[in-house]
N, CA, C and O atoms as a GROMACS GRO file, in nm:
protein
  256
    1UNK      N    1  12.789 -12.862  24.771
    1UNK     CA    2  12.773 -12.768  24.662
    1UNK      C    3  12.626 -12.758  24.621
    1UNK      O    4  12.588 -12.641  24.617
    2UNK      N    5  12.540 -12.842  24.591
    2UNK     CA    6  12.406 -12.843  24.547
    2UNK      C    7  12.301 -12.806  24.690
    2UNK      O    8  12.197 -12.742  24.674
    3UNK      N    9  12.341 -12.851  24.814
    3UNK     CA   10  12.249 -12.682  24.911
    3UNK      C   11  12.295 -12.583  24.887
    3UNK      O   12  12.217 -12.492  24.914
    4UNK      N   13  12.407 -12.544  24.838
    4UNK     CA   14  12.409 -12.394  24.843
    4UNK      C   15  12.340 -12.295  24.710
    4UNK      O   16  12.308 -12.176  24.708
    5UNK      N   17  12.335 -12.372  24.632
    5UNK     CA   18  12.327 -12.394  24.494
    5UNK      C   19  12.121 -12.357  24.517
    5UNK      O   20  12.064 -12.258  24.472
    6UNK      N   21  12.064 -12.453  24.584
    6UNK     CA   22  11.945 -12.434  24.591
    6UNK      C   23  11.926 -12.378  24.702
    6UNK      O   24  11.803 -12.369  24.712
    7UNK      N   25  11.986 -12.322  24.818
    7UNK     CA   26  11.958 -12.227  24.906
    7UNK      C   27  11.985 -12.060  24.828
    7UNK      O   28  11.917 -11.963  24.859
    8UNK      N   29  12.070 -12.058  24.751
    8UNK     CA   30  12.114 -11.927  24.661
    8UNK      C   31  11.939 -11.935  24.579
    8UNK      O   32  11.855 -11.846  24.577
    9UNK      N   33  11.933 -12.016  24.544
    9UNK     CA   34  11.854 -11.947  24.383
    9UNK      C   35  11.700 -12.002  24.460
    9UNK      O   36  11.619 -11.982  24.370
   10UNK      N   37  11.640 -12.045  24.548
   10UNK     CA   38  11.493 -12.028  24.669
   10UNK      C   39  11.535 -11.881  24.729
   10UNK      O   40  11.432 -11.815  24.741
   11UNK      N   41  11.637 -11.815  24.765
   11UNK     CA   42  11.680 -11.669  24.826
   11UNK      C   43  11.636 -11.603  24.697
   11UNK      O   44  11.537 -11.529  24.689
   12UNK      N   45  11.710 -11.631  24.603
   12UNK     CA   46  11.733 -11.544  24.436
   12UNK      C   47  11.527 -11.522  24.413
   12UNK      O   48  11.472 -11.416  24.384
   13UNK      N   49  11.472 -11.631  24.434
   13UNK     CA   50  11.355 -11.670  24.401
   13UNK      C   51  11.243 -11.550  24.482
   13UNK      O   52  11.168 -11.467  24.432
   14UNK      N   53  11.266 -11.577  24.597
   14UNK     CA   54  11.172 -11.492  24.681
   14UNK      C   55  11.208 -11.311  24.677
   14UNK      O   56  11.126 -11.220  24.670
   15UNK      N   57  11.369 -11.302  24.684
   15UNK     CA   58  11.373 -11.140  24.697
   15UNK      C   59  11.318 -11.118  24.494
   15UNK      O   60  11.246 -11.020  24.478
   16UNK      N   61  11.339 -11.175  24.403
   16UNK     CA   62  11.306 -11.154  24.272
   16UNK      C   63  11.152 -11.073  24.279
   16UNK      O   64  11.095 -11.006  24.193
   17UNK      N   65  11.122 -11.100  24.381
   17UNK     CA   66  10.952 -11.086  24.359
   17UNK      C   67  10.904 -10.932  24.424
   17UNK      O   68  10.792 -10.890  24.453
   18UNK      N   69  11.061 -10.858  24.433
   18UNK     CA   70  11.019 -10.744  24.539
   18UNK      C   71  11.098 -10.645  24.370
   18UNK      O   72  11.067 -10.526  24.362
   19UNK      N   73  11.182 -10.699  24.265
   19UNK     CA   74  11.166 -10.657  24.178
   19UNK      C   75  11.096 -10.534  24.065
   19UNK      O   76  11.029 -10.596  23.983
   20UNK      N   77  11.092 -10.411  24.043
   20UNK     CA   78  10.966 -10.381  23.992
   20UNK      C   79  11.015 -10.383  23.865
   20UNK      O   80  10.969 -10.493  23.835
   21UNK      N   81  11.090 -10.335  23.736
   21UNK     CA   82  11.103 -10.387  23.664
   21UNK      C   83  11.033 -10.514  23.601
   21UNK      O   84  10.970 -10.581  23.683
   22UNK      N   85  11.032 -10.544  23.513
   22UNK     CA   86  10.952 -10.640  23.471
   22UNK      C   87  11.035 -10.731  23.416
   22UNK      O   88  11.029 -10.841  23.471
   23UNK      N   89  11.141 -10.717  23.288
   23UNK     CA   90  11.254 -10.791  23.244
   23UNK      C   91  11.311 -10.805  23.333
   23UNK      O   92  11.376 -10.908  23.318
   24UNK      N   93  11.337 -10.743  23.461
   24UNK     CA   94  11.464 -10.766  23.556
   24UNK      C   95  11.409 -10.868  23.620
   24UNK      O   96  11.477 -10.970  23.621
   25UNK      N   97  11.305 -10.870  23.675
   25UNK     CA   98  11.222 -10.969  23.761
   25UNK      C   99  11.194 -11.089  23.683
   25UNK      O  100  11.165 -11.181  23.759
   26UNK      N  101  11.191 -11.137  23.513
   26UNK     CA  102  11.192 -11.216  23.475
   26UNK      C  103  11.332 -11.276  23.481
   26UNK      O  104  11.369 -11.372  23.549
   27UNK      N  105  11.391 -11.216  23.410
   27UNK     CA  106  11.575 -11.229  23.410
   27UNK      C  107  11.587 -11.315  23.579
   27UNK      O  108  11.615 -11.435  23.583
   28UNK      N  109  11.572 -11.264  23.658
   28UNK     CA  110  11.597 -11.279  23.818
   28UNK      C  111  11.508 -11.423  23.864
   28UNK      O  112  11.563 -11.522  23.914
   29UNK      N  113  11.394 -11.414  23.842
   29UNK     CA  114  11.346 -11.564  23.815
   29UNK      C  115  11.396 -11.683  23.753
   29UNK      O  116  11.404 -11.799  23.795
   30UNK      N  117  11.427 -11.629  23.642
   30UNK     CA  118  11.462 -11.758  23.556
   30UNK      C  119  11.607 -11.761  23.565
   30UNK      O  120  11.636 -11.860  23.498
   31UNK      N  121  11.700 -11.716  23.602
   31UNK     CA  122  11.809 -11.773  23.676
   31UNK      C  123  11.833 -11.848  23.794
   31UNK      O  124  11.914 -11.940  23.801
   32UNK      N  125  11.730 -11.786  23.927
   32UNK     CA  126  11.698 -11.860  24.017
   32UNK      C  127  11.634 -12.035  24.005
   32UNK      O  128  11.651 -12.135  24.075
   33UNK      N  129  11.567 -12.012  23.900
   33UNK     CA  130  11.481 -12.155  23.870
   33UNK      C  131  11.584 -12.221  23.822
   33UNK      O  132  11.588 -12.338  23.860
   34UNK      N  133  11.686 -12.181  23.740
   34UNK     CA  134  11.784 -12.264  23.676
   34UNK      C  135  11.889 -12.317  23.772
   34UNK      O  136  11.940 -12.427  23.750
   35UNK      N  137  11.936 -12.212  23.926
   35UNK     CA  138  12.039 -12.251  23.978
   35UNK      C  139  11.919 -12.385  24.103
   35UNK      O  140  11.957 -12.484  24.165
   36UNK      N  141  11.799 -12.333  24.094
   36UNK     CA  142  11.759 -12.459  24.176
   36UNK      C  143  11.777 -12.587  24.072
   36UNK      O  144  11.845 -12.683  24.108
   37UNK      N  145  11.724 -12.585  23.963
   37UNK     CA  146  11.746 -12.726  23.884
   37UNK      C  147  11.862 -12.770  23.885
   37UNK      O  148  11.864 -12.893  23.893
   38UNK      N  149  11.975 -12.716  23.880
   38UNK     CA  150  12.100 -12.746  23.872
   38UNK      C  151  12.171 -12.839  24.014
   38UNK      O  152  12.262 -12.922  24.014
   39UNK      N  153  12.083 -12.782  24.134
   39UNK     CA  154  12.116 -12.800  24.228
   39UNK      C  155  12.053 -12.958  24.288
   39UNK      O  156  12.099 -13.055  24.349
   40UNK      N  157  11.905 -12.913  24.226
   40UNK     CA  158  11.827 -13.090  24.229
   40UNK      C  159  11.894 -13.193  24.161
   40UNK      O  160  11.910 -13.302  24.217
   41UNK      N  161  11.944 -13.167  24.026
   41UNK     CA  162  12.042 -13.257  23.977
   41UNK      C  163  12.172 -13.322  24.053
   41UNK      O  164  12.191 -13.440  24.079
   42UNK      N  165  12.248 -13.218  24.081
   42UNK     CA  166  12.333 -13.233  24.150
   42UNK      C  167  12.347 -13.324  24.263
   42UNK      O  168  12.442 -13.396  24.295
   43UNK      N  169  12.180 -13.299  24.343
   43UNK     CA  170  12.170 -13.397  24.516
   43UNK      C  171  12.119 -13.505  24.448
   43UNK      O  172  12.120 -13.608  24.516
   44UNK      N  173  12.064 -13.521  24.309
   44UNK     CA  174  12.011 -13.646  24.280
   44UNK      C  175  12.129 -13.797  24.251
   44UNK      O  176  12.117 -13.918  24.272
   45UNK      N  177  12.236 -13.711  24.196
   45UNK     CA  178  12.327 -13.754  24.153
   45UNK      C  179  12.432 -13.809  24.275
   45UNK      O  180  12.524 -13.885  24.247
   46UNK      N  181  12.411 -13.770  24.392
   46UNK     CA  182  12.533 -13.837  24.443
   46UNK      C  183  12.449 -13.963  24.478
   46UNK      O  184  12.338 -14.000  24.440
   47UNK      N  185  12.566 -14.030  24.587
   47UNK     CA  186  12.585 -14.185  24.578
   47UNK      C  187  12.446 -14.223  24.679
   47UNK      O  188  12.357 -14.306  24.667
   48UNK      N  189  12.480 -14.105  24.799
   48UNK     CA  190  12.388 -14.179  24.942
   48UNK      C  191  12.200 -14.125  24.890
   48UNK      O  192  12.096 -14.168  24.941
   49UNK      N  193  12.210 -14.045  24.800
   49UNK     CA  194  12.081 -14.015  24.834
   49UNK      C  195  11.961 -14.146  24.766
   49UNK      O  196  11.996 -14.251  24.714
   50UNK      N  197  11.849 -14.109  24.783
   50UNK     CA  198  11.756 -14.232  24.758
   50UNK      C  199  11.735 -14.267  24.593
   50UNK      O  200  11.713 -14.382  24.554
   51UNK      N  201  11.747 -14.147  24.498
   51UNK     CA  202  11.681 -14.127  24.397
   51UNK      C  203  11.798 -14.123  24.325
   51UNK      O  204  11.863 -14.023  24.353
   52UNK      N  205  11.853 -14.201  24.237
   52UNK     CA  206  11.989 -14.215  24.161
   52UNK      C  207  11.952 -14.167  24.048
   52UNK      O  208  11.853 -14.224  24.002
   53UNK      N  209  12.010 -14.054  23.963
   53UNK     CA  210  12.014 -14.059  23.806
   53UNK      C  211  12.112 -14.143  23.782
   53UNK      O  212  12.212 -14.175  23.846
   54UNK      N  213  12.051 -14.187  23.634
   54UNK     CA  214  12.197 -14.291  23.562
   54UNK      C  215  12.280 -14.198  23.538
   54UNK      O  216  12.260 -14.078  23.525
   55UNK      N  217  12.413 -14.283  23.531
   55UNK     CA  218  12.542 -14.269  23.520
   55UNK      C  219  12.647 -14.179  23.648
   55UNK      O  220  12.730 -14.091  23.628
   56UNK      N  221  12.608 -14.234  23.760
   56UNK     CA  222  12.676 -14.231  23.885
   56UNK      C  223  12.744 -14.369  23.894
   56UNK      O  224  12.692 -14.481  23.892
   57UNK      N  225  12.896 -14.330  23.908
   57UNK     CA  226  12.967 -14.472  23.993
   57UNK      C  227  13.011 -14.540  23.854
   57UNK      O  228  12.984 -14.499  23.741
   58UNK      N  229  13.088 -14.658  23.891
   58UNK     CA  230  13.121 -14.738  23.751
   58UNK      C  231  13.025 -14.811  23.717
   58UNK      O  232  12.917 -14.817  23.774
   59UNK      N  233  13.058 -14.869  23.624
   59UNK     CA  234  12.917 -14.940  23.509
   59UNK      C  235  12.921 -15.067  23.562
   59UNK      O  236  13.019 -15.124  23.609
   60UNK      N  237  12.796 -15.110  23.550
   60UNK     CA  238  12.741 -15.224  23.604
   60UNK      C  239  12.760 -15.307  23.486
   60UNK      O  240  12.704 -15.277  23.381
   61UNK      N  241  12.838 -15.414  23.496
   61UNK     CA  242  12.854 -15.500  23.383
   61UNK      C  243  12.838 -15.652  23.427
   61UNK      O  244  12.897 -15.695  23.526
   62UNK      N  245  12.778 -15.709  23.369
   62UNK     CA  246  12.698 -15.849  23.393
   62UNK      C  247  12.728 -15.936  23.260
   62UNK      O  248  12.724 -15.898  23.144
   63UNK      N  249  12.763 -16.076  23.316
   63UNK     CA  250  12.783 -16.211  23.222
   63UNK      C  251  12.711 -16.231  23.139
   63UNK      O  252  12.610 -16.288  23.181
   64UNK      N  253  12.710 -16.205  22.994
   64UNK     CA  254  12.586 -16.218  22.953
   64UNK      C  255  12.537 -16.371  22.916
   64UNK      O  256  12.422 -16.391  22.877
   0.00000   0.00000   0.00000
């Protein structure tokens, strides 16, 4: 889900720029930028990749 997610909105990103409108081409940007962030989150978050955000997986609980 998160390549498609940032392959959609890097596509969304580059045709945005053929845009002439000016609000449309902003509008069209800043959705694209949002479905890439969404998408970096997303690959950050699963299990195999290198770069873990907290709160993946069950909680680490230790003896205190």
């Amino acid at each position: 889900m998160h390549w498609a997610l940032l392959v959609v909105g890097v596509a969304m990103l580059a045709f945005s720029a053929m845009l002439r409108g000016r609000a449309a081409r902003g509008g069209a940007q800043g959705l694209a930028v949002l479905l890439v962030a969404t998408g970096v989150i997303l690959a950050f978050r699963r299990p195999g990749s290198a770069i873990h955000l907290p709160g993946w997986g069950p909680r680490q609980w230790t003896q205190p």
